[in-house]
Amino acid sequence: MKKRVKAIIQVIMVIGIFLTLGIWQTTQADAADNSLQRIKQRGELIMVTSPDYPPYEFQVNKNGKSRIVGMDIDVAKKVAKDLHVKLVIKSMNFDSLLVAIQTGKADMAIGGINPTTTRRQSVDFSKIYYSGGQSFLINSSDVNKYKSVKNLRGATIGAQTGTLQYGLAKKKIPNSTVKGMDKSTDLVLALKTHKIDALGIEKPSAEAYVKNDPSLKMIPSGYHLDKNEVGAAIAFKKGSDSLVNAVNKSIDQIKQQHLTDQYLASAGKYMKVNTVNTSMWHYWSYFAKGVEYTILISIVATFFGVLIGVILALMRFSKQKWIRGLAISYTEFIRGTPLMVQVMFVYFGIGVVVNIPALISGMIAVSLNSGAYVAEIIRGGINSVAAGQTEAAESLGLSKRDMMRFVILPQAFKNIWPALGNEFISLIKESSIVSIIGVTDLIYQLNIVRADTYRGVMPIFVAMLLYFIMTFALTRLLNHYEGKMKHAG
Amino acid sequence: MQDKTILEVKHLSKKFGETDVLKDIDGTVKSGEVICVIGPSGAGKSTFLRCLNLLEKPTSGEVNFEGTDLTNVDDKQLVKLRERMGMVFQSFNLFPNMTVIENLKLAPIRVKGMADAEAEKTGMHLLGLVGLQEKAHVYPSSLSGGQQQRVAIARALAMNPEVMLFDEPTSALDPEMVGEVLEVMQKLANEGMTMVVVTHEMGFAKEVADEVWFMADGYILEKGKPEDVFDHPQNERAKDFIGKIIQSV
């Protein structure tokens, strides 16, 4: 009983540390407004976006090179030009855009974001630079069934999680079931496979899909909305008045000169480029990059995971109670929280104190996570060595260190190796979670290809195959060495 | 020489939780003596032996090894003293990740700082003594139980110990292999090695032991020359035990 109470106290302490970090973060927001000055000094304007939302923002594959383009990107370019700074584009999930702004990962977020009152509570917004309007995508075969929004009563409606469309569908379509997903590409696929009946989406986006896919049709939403619910604006961290004012000047010009029409037209051209060749071979470089990052993250995380794991395992055998307690708390805490949350915590949470790039954050989070599991594997391996071995070593007068080095660890390693192999393999698969903070691993690239080609299933199949090739090759390699070790007695 | 005391146990008690396993045990082992500890299962024989080199920590009492009380030294000193006491286990406990000769060389090199060549020479000599020189470079898993136990004896001897402790060295062996191990032990005894042997081999005890200690229920109930203990046991429990053993032989 006493032990359990102690363990609980330790866990509470760890949580306490995290909470303190969180409070510290919120107090940070009150700092004086030097937002514009900071960007000018840096000479760079960092924006985040979720490039899976044509024609607002999406990736194009031209001559094997990948670029983020779209109306929003042109708006951002204009803003950067007017500020006389360089534009740096970062990409991540739509869900994470406003968090990235709040935690200072970027100066502004742009991505067809509607400046609703709820959102205004957590971020500042520029003036509205474009008013699209809301609409629904439906299957062509359902044209007669869903003639207008009124027919959607009781239907299953899809929308991107965290978007205005999601909230609107819930509020305004009676008896409907609203299904949320992260990626609009997934939603389109869900629509085409009849998992949902209609998809709530911004009008320009819907138009883009209809143009590229004859099996889809658009119906107007018929919502009566105020301008904040149809317009798109740029989001900034609270208290960035100087920056917002500067950006608003650019937006005034955009509106006066009707520049968005021009931007939309060029976005349309890019979309045609994308759909000329939608074979998976054409996109091999995307997949190659994804595989490269997945392997890179896995190798780094394996290395540091083993390092952390060995240290933790040794701590578990320490004579000092508090060192043992620390290792136990760490292991329990990491194993008791999802990797996804850990990835977000390192990127957004720790990121408040030190700004760590997404790739490094991903590597850190996956390494920290793997370390806890490796520690348990090593501990189990050491415990599995028969007690008689320790006694024999002791009776020969061997020191603790020599006993570990020559007798226990070599035997433990044989037991550890297969379990460690499984850990490496699951690392390759689980590292896919880093895509949520915009690391261009295989999953992330897969989503890009899906958004670009308007093909829902084929890229998934290719990614599946690539994952399998990686894990299968690793399995064979590990088996080879396992066999060698067995041979050595 | 014969009279020099190597091990002396005074008022030794050991509890596992609430269970008394050893109760106030006294005993003396002199240089060159062979002591055989016999008795029914659960008598506390193995625990007693393991208390002699402190693999088990006694609950109370003294274990004096050449005048030093082992229950009263720090870990470092204990390691130092232990290297002078060899131990052979029921389950051999050879290091399976090393060849036979590596098993023999590890402690002399790491603990005594012996040169590799010298350790190799000593090791090969000892393997010759137990008749296993040709097995020097194989792994323990390819040896029979009897061979493994002979290697384990050679490994303990490699540290040139002043006393050898045997914990039922033949109990885990197939019957046809018991002989070869006992033969090696007899050879050792003849060479004057001080030995404490926990065993069920009454023939060996009768022939080789200088003294037989009969243990039951955590006490040493009878001590004496083998012929006295086996032929004229005084204690009722000892009478009963030896009667049964002789019947079954």
XYZ file of C-alpha atoms in Angstrom:
738
model
C 0.000 0.000 0.000
C 2.708 2.433 1.069
C 4.552 1.824 -2.184
C 1.493 2.625 -4.214
C 0.898 5.888 -2.364
C 4.479 6.836 -3.058
C 4.151 6.061 -6.742
C 1.038 8.216 -6.935
C 2.841 11.100 -5.238
C 5.656 10.798 -7.756
C 3.281 10.909 -10.690
C 1.530 13.948 -9.223
C 4.884 15.672 -8.895
C 5.683 15.053 -12.551
C 2.286 16.395 -13.606
C 2.898 19.408 -11.367
C 6.078 20.225 -13.240
C 4.218 20.127 -16.550
C 1.451 22.350 -15.210
C 3.976 24.910 -14.008
C 5.412 24.960 -17.509
C 1.938 25.543 -18.875
C 1.220 28.468 -16.527
C 4.551 29.988 -17.389
C 3.547 29.808 -21.004
C 0.328 31.772 -20.506
C 2.110 34.520 -18.607
C 4.486 34.801 -21.538
C 1.645 36.043 -23.726
C 1.470 39.284 -21.770
C 4.867 40.435 -22.982
C 4.991 43.837 -24.684
C 4.070 44.081 -28.366
C 7.234 43.949 -30.419
C 5.733 41.612 -32.997
C 6.393 43.754 -36.044
C 9.792 44.885 -34.882
C 10.918 41.314 -34.257
C 9.989 40.184 -37.767
C 11.758 43.124 -39.381
C 14.868 42.442 -37.338
C 14.799 38.782 -38.271
C 14.079 39.603 -41.920
C 11.743 36.638 -42.104
C 8.003 36.234 -41.781
C 7.158 32.727 -40.668
C 3.708 31.464 -41.619
C 2.016 28.135 -40.961
C -0.578 26.531 -43.138
C -2.206 23.188 -43.815
C -1.572 22.598 -47.525
C -4.374 20.177 -48.238
C -7.084 22.663 -49.044
C -7.122 23.642 -52.698
C -7.418 26.298 -53.973
C -6.490 28.055 -50.709
C -3.262 26.147 -50.242
C -1.948 22.900 -51.651
C 1.234 21.347 -52.938
C 2.219 21.078 -56.565
C 4.605 18.672 -58.095
C 6.264 20.362 -61.017
C 9.343 18.811 -62.609
C 9.770 16.642 -59.545
C 9.888 19.659 -57.234
C 7.299 20.171 -54.541
C 5.949 23.638 -53.738
C 3.130 24.979 -51.655
C 0.901 27.244 -53.741
C -2.609 28.665 -53.687
C -4.503 31.886 -53.058
C -3.455 32.107 -49.404
C 0.187 31.709 -50.329
C -0.100 34.599 -52.771
C -1.717 36.686 -50.046
C 1.116 35.831 -47.667
C 3.705 36.642 -50.335
C 2.141 40.034 -50.858
C 2.204 40.671 -47.103
C 5.859 39.642 -46.834
C 6.770 41.798 -49.801
C 5.048 44.833 -48.293
C 6.926 44.258 -45.036
C 10.193 43.850 -46.970
C 10.932 40.489 -45.416
C 11.358 36.931 -46.670
C 8.416 34.536 -46.407
C 9.052 31.183 -44.698
C 6.305 28.587 -45.032
C 5.801 25.841 -42.451
C 3.093 23.253 -42.800
C 1.091 21.243 -40.255
C -2.399 19.965 -39.576
C -5.226 22.505 -39.619
C -5.955 21.546 -36.012
C -2.509 22.705 -34.963
C -2.383 26.023 -36.822
C -3.757 28.228 -34.043
C -1.739 26.358 -31.410
C 1.393 27.039 -33.447
C 0.543 30.744 -33.364
C -0.172 30.784 -29.639
C 3.051 29.007 -28.828
C 5.144 31.234 -31.067
C 6.052 28.556 -33.605
C 5.103 30.987 -36.352
C 4.215 34.671 -36.761
C 0.971 34.094 -38.594
C -1.381 31.334 -39.611
C -3.198 31.426 -42.905
C -5.385 28.714 -44.301
C -8.906 29.781 -45.107
C -9.405 30.424 -41.395
C -12.770 31.985 -40.523
C -12.341 34.601 -37.779
C -15.172 33.424 -35.524
C -15.827 34.910 -32.099
C -14.621 31.759 -30.393
C -11.335 31.872 -32.223
C -10.965 35.564 -31.521
C -10.729 34.679 -27.849
C -7.458 32.858 -28.385
C -5.823 34.693 -31.294
C -5.920 38.066 -33.066
C -7.180 38.316 -36.653
C -6.433 40.574 -39.581
C -9.211 42.024 -41.710
C -10.999 39.550 -43.910
C -9.142 39.168 -47.214
C -11.570 36.879 -48.962
C -15.200 35.864 -48.590
C -15.873 32.457 -50.011
C -19.047 31.192 -48.496
C -20.035 27.763 -47.318
C -21.253 24.864 -49.421
C -21.619 21.085 -49.459
C -20.077 18.472 -51.685
C -22.232 15.464 -52.529
C -21.910 12.468 -54.811
C -23.226 13.043 -58.349
C -25.376 9.959 -57.932
C -27.184 11.671 -55.041
C -28.080 14.795 -56.984
C -31.767 13.949 -56.934
C -31.746 12.912 -53.305
C -30.072 16.051 -51.982
C -31.425 18.811 -54.154
C -30.889 21.400 -51.493
C -29.682 21.764 -47.952
C -33.159 21.004 -46.648
C -32.790 17.398 -47.829
C -29.717 16.948 -45.655
C -31.892 16.717 -42.535
C -30.879 13.515 -40.704
C -27.937 12.839 -43.033
C -24.346 12.068 -42.054
C -22.217 15.105 -42.757
C -18.439 15.244 -42.788
C -16.236 18.224 -41.950
C -12.618 18.908 -41.071
C -12.036 18.733 -37.323
C -11.607 22.139 -35.759
C -13.151 24.005 -38.677
C -16.142 26.296 -38.841
C -17.894 23.864 -41.177
C -17.864 21.281 -38.430
C -19.598 23.538 -35.946
C -22.068 24.871 -38.514
C -23.196 21.437 -39.632
C -23.803 20.463 -36.036
C -25.765 23.590 -35.302
C -27.683 24.183 -38.487
C -28.575 20.821 -40.009
C -31.297 19.220 -37.866
C -30.842 15.623 -36.706
C -27.602 15.274 -38.605
C -24.627 13.220 -37.540
C -21.388 15.136 -38.015
C -18.207 13.179 -38.630
C -14.885 14.969 -38.171
C -11.580 14.052 -39.814
C -8.204 15.799 -39.983
C -7.702 15.867 -43.710
C -10.082 17.091 -46.356
C -8.680 14.378 -48.634
C -9.920 11.741 -46.194
C -13.291 13.433 -46.122
C -13.607 13.410 -49.887
C -12.728 9.743 -49.893
C -15.300 9.102 -47.173
C -17.876 10.878 -49.309
C -17.026 8.900 -52.420
C -17.254 5.621 -50.504
C -20.593 6.714 -49.007
C -19.371 6.762 -45.421
C -20.796 10.267 -45.301
C -23.652 11.748 -47.349
C -22.338 15.279 -47.691
C -19.188 17.218 -46.930
C -19.265 20.731 -45.486
C -16.539 22.749 -47.187
C -15.699 26.294 -48.321
C -17.113 27.213 -51.685
C -13.816 27.747 -53.567
C -12.557 24.421 -52.306
C -15.745 22.664 -53.316
C -15.523 24.219 -56.754
C -11.989 22.936 -57.133
C -13.032 19.392 -56.328
C -16.021 19.481 -58.659
C -13.823 20.696 -61.480
C -11.375 17.833 -61.008
C -13.751 15.028 -60.191
C -16.966 14.464 -62.180
C -18.351 12.138 -59.526
C -18.789 15.092 -57.159
C -21.375 17.881 -57.160
C -21.755 21.013 -55.084
C -24.849 22.441 -53.401
C -24.931 25.823 -51.657
C -25.187 25.753 -47.892
C -28.046 28.179 -47.598
C -26.681 29.207 -44.201
C -27.437 32.745 -43.096
C -24.080 33.773 -41.783
C -22.355 36.922 -40.668
C -19.218 37.999 -42.467
C -16.934 36.396 -39.883
C -18.334 33.006 -40.761
C -17.794 33.232 -44.490
C -14.622 35.268 -44.689
C -11.054 34.151 -44.358
C -8.555 36.083 -42.272
C -4.982 35.736 -41.067
C -4.410 34.712 -37.437
C -1.753 36.176 -35.123
C -0.694 35.692 -31.527
C -2.688 37.805 -29.071
C -1.200 41.230 -28.559
C 0.418 41.528 -31.984
C -1.294 44.838 -32.807
C 1.667 46.379 -34.647
C 1.966 43.366 -36.933
C -1.801 43.134 -37.494
C -1.976 46.803 -38.470
C 0.870 46.414 -40.950
C -0.733 43.333 -42.499
C -4.123 45.045 -42.722
C -2.585 47.651 -45.009
C -1.626 44.918 -47.450
C -5.108 43.417 -47.218
C -6.679 46.784 -47.993
C -4.652 46.872 -51.197
C -5.614 43.284 -52.047
C -9.270 44.197 -51.737
C -9.001 47.464 -53.650
C -7.217 45.852 -56.542
C -9.308 42.630 -56.415
C -6.098 40.659 -56.285
C -7.756 37.488 -54.980
C -9.401 36.923 -58.363
C -5.985 36.863 -59.899
C -4.653 34.592 -57.167
C -7.524 32.139 -57.594
C -6.972 31.986 -61.313
C -3.324 31.063 -60.934
C -4.224 28.512 -58.268
C -6.593 26.935 -60.783
C -3.760 26.613 -63.257
C -1.620 24.812 -60.690
C -4.438 22.410 -59.983
C -4.503 21.425 -63.626
C -0.758 20.783 -63.477
C -1.346 18.444 -60.573
C -4.039 16.382 -62.174
C -2.309 15.920 -65.527
C -0.438 12.903 -64.274
C -1.767 11.203 -61.172
C 0.181 7.953 -61.461
C 2.039 7.004 -58.311
C 5.344 6.806 -60.235
C 5.030 10.462 -60.991
C 5.106 11.085 -57.260
C 7.936 8.713 -56.400
C 10.094 11.537 -55.096
C 7.383 12.412 -52.543
C 7.329 8.865 -51.247
C 11.130 8.695 -51.320
C 11.345 11.778 -49.147
C 8.771 10.301 -46.778
C 10.698 7.042 -46.507
C 13.910 8.975 -45.948
C 12.455 10.926 -43.025
C 10.727 7.903 -41.536
C 14.012 5.978 -41.602
C 15.954 8.967 -40.289
C 13.591 9.454 -37.354
C 13.564 5.729 -36.610
C 17.354 5.444 -36.623
C 17.860 8.490 -34.423
C 15.084 7.401 -32.057
C 16.482 3.868 -31.892
C 19.928 5.171 -30.989
C 18.778 7.588 -28.314
C 16.012 5.268 -27.196
C 18.567 2.567 -26.425
C 20.831 5.095 -24.735
C 18.020 6.427 -22.547
C 16.772 2.896 -21.971
C 20.165 1.665 -20.737
C 20.504 4.637 -18.390
C 16.991 4.112 -17.025
C 17.564 0.384 -16.602
C 20.779 1.028 -14.682
C 18.914 3.566 -12.542
C 16.395 0.856 -11.715
C 19.226 -1.232 -10.228
C 20.662 1.669 -8.230
C 21.059 1.485 -4.465
C 19.611 4.993 -4.054
C 15.879 4.899 -3.578
C 15.251 8.262 -5.224
C 17.154 7.313 -8.378
C 15.081 4.156 -8.661
C 11.931 6.187 -8.009
C 12.836 8.693 -10.704
C 13.338 5.941 -13.290
C 10.082 4.247 -12.295
C 8.108 7.520 -12.461
C 9.513 8.338 -15.870
C 8.735 4.908 -17.277
C 5.236 4.819 -15.842
C 4.427 8.319 -17.035
C 5.667 7.765 -20.583
C 3.950 4.418 -20.859
C 0.759 5.892 -19.476
C 0.422 8.692 -22.031
C -0.089 8.468 -25.807
C 2.869 9.128 -28.076
C 0.764 11.622 -29.994
C 0.313 13.773 -26.902
C 4.020 13.515 -26.141
C 4.905 14.681 -29.642
C 2.596 17.666 -29.323
C 3.912 18.409 -25.845
C 7.549 18.504 -26.963
C 6.774 20.630 -30.000
C 4.260 23.063 -28.556
C 4.869 22.741 -24.812
C 8.652 22.603 -24.486
C 8.732 24.716 -27.618
C 7.602 27.692 -25.543
C 10.837 27.625 -23.576
C 13.194 26.669 -26.408
C 12.096 26.794 -29.991
C 12.781 23.327 -31.371
C 12.145 22.596 -35.062
C 9.429 20.057 -35.827
C 11.797 17.327 -37.035
C 13.968 17.563 -33.908
C 10.867 17.728 -31.692
C 9.565 14.585 -33.328
C 12.885 12.823 -32.838
C 13.063 13.900 -29.190
C 9.522 12.786 -28.423
C 9.888 9.415 -30.136
C 13.291 8.841 -28.471
C 11.956 9.711 -25.017
C 9.033 7.397 -25.611
C 11.135 4.543 -26.914
C 13.578 4.921 -24.010
C 10.891 3.983 -21.504
C 10.011 0.832 -23.402
C 13.643 -0.133 -24.019
C 14.338 0.292 -20.290
C 11.634 -2.229 -19.476
C 12.978 -4.639 -22.100
C 16.511 -4.400 -20.688
C 15.298 -4.766 -17.110
C 13.300 -7.835 -18.093
C 16.329 -9.270 -19.891
C 18.587 -8.793 -16.869
C 16.011 -10.282 -14.517
C 15.656 -13.281 -16.803
C 19.267 -14.344 -16.205
C 19.160 -17.196 -13.673
C 19.912 -16.278 -10.044
C 22.542 -19.037 -10.000
C 24.707 -16.998 -12.361
C 24.898 -14.133 -9.888
C 25.700 -16.541 -7.056
C 28.414 -18.275 -9.057
C 29.967 -14.911 -9.942
C 29.768 -13.748 -6.318
C 31.291 -16.943 -4.993
C 34.251 -16.415 -7.337
C 34.799 -12.986 -5.825
C 33.872 -11.009 -8.963
C 33.002 -7.348 -8.394
C 29.457 -6.144 -9.195
C 30.745 -4.331 -12.252
C 32.621 -7.353 -13.639
C 29.668 -9.565 -12.909
C 27.394 -7.298 -14.974
C 29.891 -6.891 -17.767
C 31.088 -10.454 -18.261
C 28.303 -12.637 -16.918
C 24.890 -10.963 -16.696
C 24.752 -8.501 -19.604
C 26.045 -10.847 -22.331
C 23.373 -13.367 -21.352
C 20.703 -10.730 -20.882
C 21.465 -9.322 -24.307
C 20.481 -12.588 -25.937
C 17.073 -12.343 -24.298
C 16.829 -8.622 -24.964
C 17.680 -8.736 -28.648
C 14.410 -10.171 -30.040
C 12.282 -7.847 -27.908
C 14.457 -4.920 -28.894
C 13.956 -5.903 -32.524
C 10.206 -5.684 -32.052
C 10.655 -2.254 -30.511
C 12.636 -1.045 -33.548
C 9.954 -2.334 -35.877
C 7.178 -0.643 -33.974
C 9.263 2.550 -33.980
C 9.171 2.623 -37.773
C 5.412 2.343 -37.656
C 4.702 4.549 -34.657
C 7.006 7.348 -35.745
C 4.268 8.117 -38.279
C 2.586 10.165 -35.551
C 5.122 12.985 -36.049
C 3.247 13.944 -39.194
C 0.800 15.865 -36.998
C 3.426 18.519 -36.307
C 4.328 18.735 -39.980
C 7.375 16.482 -40.163
C 7.535 15.219 -43.722
C 7.570 11.531 -42.903
C 5.870 8.893 -45.025
C 2.385 9.518 -43.608
C 2.680 13.236 -44.141
C 3.866 12.760 -47.723
C 1.082 10.270 -48.309
C -1.471 12.910 -47.396
C 0.184 15.426 -49.677
C 0.020 13.030 -52.609
C -3.616 12.327 -51.847
C -4.433 16.032 -51.734
C -2.544 16.703 -54.951
C -3.855 13.879 -57.074
C -7.432 13.709 -55.747
C -6.794 9.970 -55.486
C -7.862 8.618 -52.142
C -6.819 4.991 -51.993
C -3.817 4.362 -54.196
C -1.346 6.473 -52.164
C -2.423 4.610 -49.009
C -1.662 1.342 -50.714
C 1.764 2.562 -51.806
C 2.582 3.769 -48.284
C 1.448 0.468 -46.850
C 3.738 -1.379 -49.198
C 6.656 0.893 -48.343
C 6.138 0.435 -44.603
C 6.004 -3.297 -45.094
C 9.200 -3.352 -47.125
C 10.980 -1.383 -44.395
C 9.779 -3.509 -41.490
C 10.234 -6.788 -43.365
C 13.800 -5.923 -44.324
C 14.523 -5.036 -40.695
C 12.969 -8.271 -39.459
C 15.172 -10.321 -41.779
C 18.241 -8.395 -40.682
C 17.454 -8.880 -36.985
C 16.753 -12.585 -37.478
C 20.088 -12.939 -39.167
C 21.921 -11.522 -36.153
C 19.756 -13.440 -33.722
C 20.748 -16.637 -35.493
C 24.400 -15.655 -35.286
C 24.127 -15.060 -31.551
C 22.510 -18.429 -30.946
C 25.386 -20.035 -32.785
C 27.805 -18.416 -30.362
C 26.360 -20.569 -27.580
C 48.757 -27.994 10.197
C 45.962 -30.400 10.851
C 44.799 -28.387 13.834
C 44.492 -24.942 12.240
C 40.850 -23.775 12.335
C 39.628 -22.417 8.981
C 35.924 -21.941 9.608
C 34.183 -21.497 12.891
C 30.444 -21.022 13.246
C 28.960 -19.721 16.511
C 25.267 -19.486 17.412
C 24.317 -19.224 13.747
C 20.584 -18.614 13.134
C 18.713 -17.869 9.962
C 15.088 -16.933 9.507
C 13.185 -16.703 6.234
C 10.335 -14.449 7.242
C 8.807 -16.124 10.282
C 10.326 -19.540 9.578
C 13.398 -20.581 11.531
C 15.604 -22.444 9.087
C 18.766 -22.566 11.192
C 18.662 -22.570 14.982
C 21.741 -21.736 17.003
C 24.296 -23.785 15.076
C 27.903 -24.259 16.193
C 30.665 -25.970 14.293
C 34.372 -25.912 13.482
C 36.178 -26.867 10.275
C 39.920 -27.455 10.534
C 42.476 -27.284 7.764
C 42.496 -30.388 5.580
C 39.267 -31.718 7.053
C 36.422 -33.052 4.957
C 33.018 -32.437 6.557
C 29.946 -34.100 5.074
C 26.607 -32.589 6.054
C 23.762 -35.091 5.753
C 20.105 -35.107 6.727
C 16.575 -35.157 5.363
C 15.288 -32.620 2.836
C 14.339 -29.314 4.409
C 16.785 -29.764 7.273
C 18.551 -26.495 6.390
C 21.750 -28.088 5.022
C 22.012 -25.913 1.917
C 21.106 -22.759 3.826
C 23.812 -23.596 6.343
C 26.395 -24.019 3.567
C 25.339 -20.785 1.870
C 25.703 -18.945 5.166
C 29.357 -20.012 5.274
C 30.276 -17.673 2.389
C 27.410 -15.303 3.093
C 25.394 -15.995 -0.075
C 22.709 -16.038 2.619
C 23.002 -13.422 5.329
C 22.640 -15.042 8.744
C 19.981 -13.535 10.993
C 22.325 -13.787 13.976
C 25.531 -15.482 15.009
C 29.103 -15.455 13.745
C 30.849 -17.019 10.767
C 34.590 -16.764 11.374
C 36.782 -17.416 8.351
C 40.428 -17.526 9.383
C 39.635 -15.307 12.324
C 37.508 -12.699 10.502
C 33.784 -12.565 11.249
C 32.137 -12.457 7.804
C 28.873 -11.130 9.224
C 30.712 -8.036 10.356
C 32.611 -6.820 7.272
C 31.630 -4.429 4.486
C 30.818 -5.522 0.942
C 34.313 -4.868 -0.378
C 36.007 -6.963 2.290
C 33.437 -9.673 1.796
C 34.261 -9.898 -1.911
C 37.947 -10.167 -0.977
C 37.320 -12.969 1.508
C 34.959 -14.840 -0.768
C 37.595 -15.313 -3.449
C 39.424 -17.549 -0.966
C 36.420 -19.858 -0.624
C 35.398 -21.976 -3.602
C 31.794 -23.015 -4.124
C 30.230 -25.717 -6.275
C 26.483 -25.628 -6.880
C 23.899 -28.298 -7.456
C 23.028 -26.757 -10.840
C 26.674 -26.174 -11.887
C 26.056 -22.478 -12.791
C 28.727 -22.376 -15.479
C 28.628 -19.168 -17.523
C 26.947 -20.313 -20.750
C 28.252 -17.343 -22.738
C 31.882 -18.443 -22.289
C 33.892 -21.489 -23.323
C 35.101 -23.887 -20.660
C 38.563 -22.359 -20.443
C 37.095 -18.832 -20.378
C 34.957 -19.906 -17.423
C 38.132 -20.931 -15.648
C 40.140 -17.840 -16.576
C 37.598 -15.089 -15.815
C 37.992 -14.800 -12.051
C 41.803 -15.295 -11.849
C 42.269 -12.552 -14.474
C 39.631 -10.085 -13.238
C 39.915 -10.686 -9.485
C 43.527 -11.702 -8.981
C 44.909 -9.746 -11.900
C 46.635 -12.828 -13.265
C 48.156 -12.605 -16.748
C 46.171 -14.282 -19.481
C 48.886 -16.802 -20.323
C 49.296 -17.810 -16.697
C 45.529 -18.161 -16.220
C 45.393 -20.295 -19.339
C 48.184 -22.523 -18.017
C 46.567 -22.949 -14.605
C 43.203 -23.516 -16.233
C 44.502 -26.235 -18.553
C 46.294 -27.901 -15.640
C 43.052 -27.962 -13.619
C 41.079 -29.268 -16.580
C 43.653 -32.059 -16.753
C 42.984 -32.754 -13.086
C 39.257 -33.220 -13.757
C 39.973 -35.063 -17.018
C 38.484 -32.533 -19.432
C 41.425 -30.908 -21.177
C 40.076 -31.751 -24.620
C 36.869 -29.797 -23.835
C 38.648 -26.517 -23.087
C 37.298 -24.648 -26.097
C 33.692 -25.820 -26.225
C 30.697 -24.093 -24.669
C 29.149 -25.610 -21.514
C 25.885 -26.392 -23.312
C 27.612 -29.148 -25.292
C 28.821 -30.929 -22.147
C 27.030 -33.602 -20.134
C 25.919 -32.784 -16.580
C 28.813 -34.690 -15.066
C 31.307 -32.913 -17.287
C 29.772 -29.538 -16.437
C 30.075 -30.218 -12.739
C 33.729 -31.227 -13.134
C 34.347 -27.952 -14.978
C 32.576 -26.103 -12.171
C 34.925 -27.735 -9.645
C 37.932 -26.790 -11.770
C 36.603 -23.209 -12.028
C 36.365 -22.915 -8.236
C 39.853 -24.421 -7.860
C 41.273 -21.882 -10.307
C 41.060 -19.261 -7.554
C 43.237 -21.496 -5.382
C 40.752 -21.432 -2.485
C 41.504 -22.412 1.080
C 38.204 -24.204 1.490
C 35.745 -25.702 -0.972
C 31.993 -25.688 -0.318
C 29.912 -28.257 -2.198
C 26.118 -27.815 -2.286
C 24.678 -31.204 -3.258
C 27.044 -31.445 -6.231
C 25.619 -34.709 -7.576
C 21.883 -34.237 -6.928
C 21.121 -32.838 -10.382
C 23.051 -35.538 -12.219
C 21.922 -38.675 -14.000
C 22.995 -41.713 -11.906
C 25.686 -42.841 -14.344
C 27.470 -39.486 -13.992
C 27.588 -39.316 -10.212
C 30.692 -41.500 -10.065
C 32.947 -39.284 -12.172
C 32.180 -36.240 -10.014
C 32.657 -38.076 -6.719
C 35.950 -39.414 -8.035
C 37.236 -35.882 -8.616
C 36.075 -34.846 -5.153
C 37.787 -37.825 -3.568
C 41.003 -36.923 -5.391
C 40.749 -33.405 -3.976
C 40.202 -34.736 -0.475
C 43.215 -36.994 -0.801
C 45.329 -34.006 -1.787
C 44.421 -32.370 1.490
C 41.795 -29.821 0.401
C 39.532 -28.548 3.177
C 35.957 -29.344 2.120
C 32.422 -28.905 3.417
C 30.073 -31.135 1.405
C 26.291 -31.183 1.615
C 25.400 -34.537 0.115
C 23.006 -37.439 -0.110
C 25.823 -39.787 -1.193
C 26.213 -41.828 1.992
C 28.888 -44.050 0.468
C 31.024 -40.986 -0.240
C 30.403 -39.593 3.239
C 31.361 -42.859 4.842
C 34.572 -43.251 2.876
C 35.889 -39.736 2.499
C 34.580 -37.655 5.393
C 36.660 -36.978 8.473
C 33.495 -35.932 10.234
C 29.794 -36.296 9.461
C 27.257 -33.712 10.660
C 23.668 -34.877 10.788
C 21.162 -32.019 10.417
C 17.388 -31.995 10.913
C 14.867 -29.199 11.561
C 17.548 -26.525 11.568
C 19.754 -28.166 14.210
C 22.936 -30.200 13.985
C 21.731 -33.201 15.950
C 24.779 -35.408 15.691
C 28.457 -34.873 14.907
C 31.144 -37.472 14.726
C 33.383 -39.801 12.791
C 31.483 -41.475 9.924
C 31.638 -44.936 11.445
C 30.147 -43.645 14.703
C 27.353 -41.671 13.067
C 26.447 -44.382 10.579
C 26.885 -47.458 12.786
C 25.901 -46.193 16.212
C 23.807 -43.083 15.873
C 22.802 -41.694 19.292
C 20.007 -39.332 18.254
C 16.565 -40.792 17.484
C 16.099 -38.732 14.317
C 19.544 -39.757 13.076
C 18.807 -43.404 13.816
C 15.581 -43.196 11.896
C 17.154 -41.400 8.921
C 20.165 -43.658 8.642
C 18.003 -46.727 9.077
C 15.908 -45.728 6.104
C 18.928 -44.872 3.980
C 20.623 -48.191 4.642
C 17.433 -50.105 3.912
C 17.075 -48.416 0.558
C 20.700 -49.087 -0.474
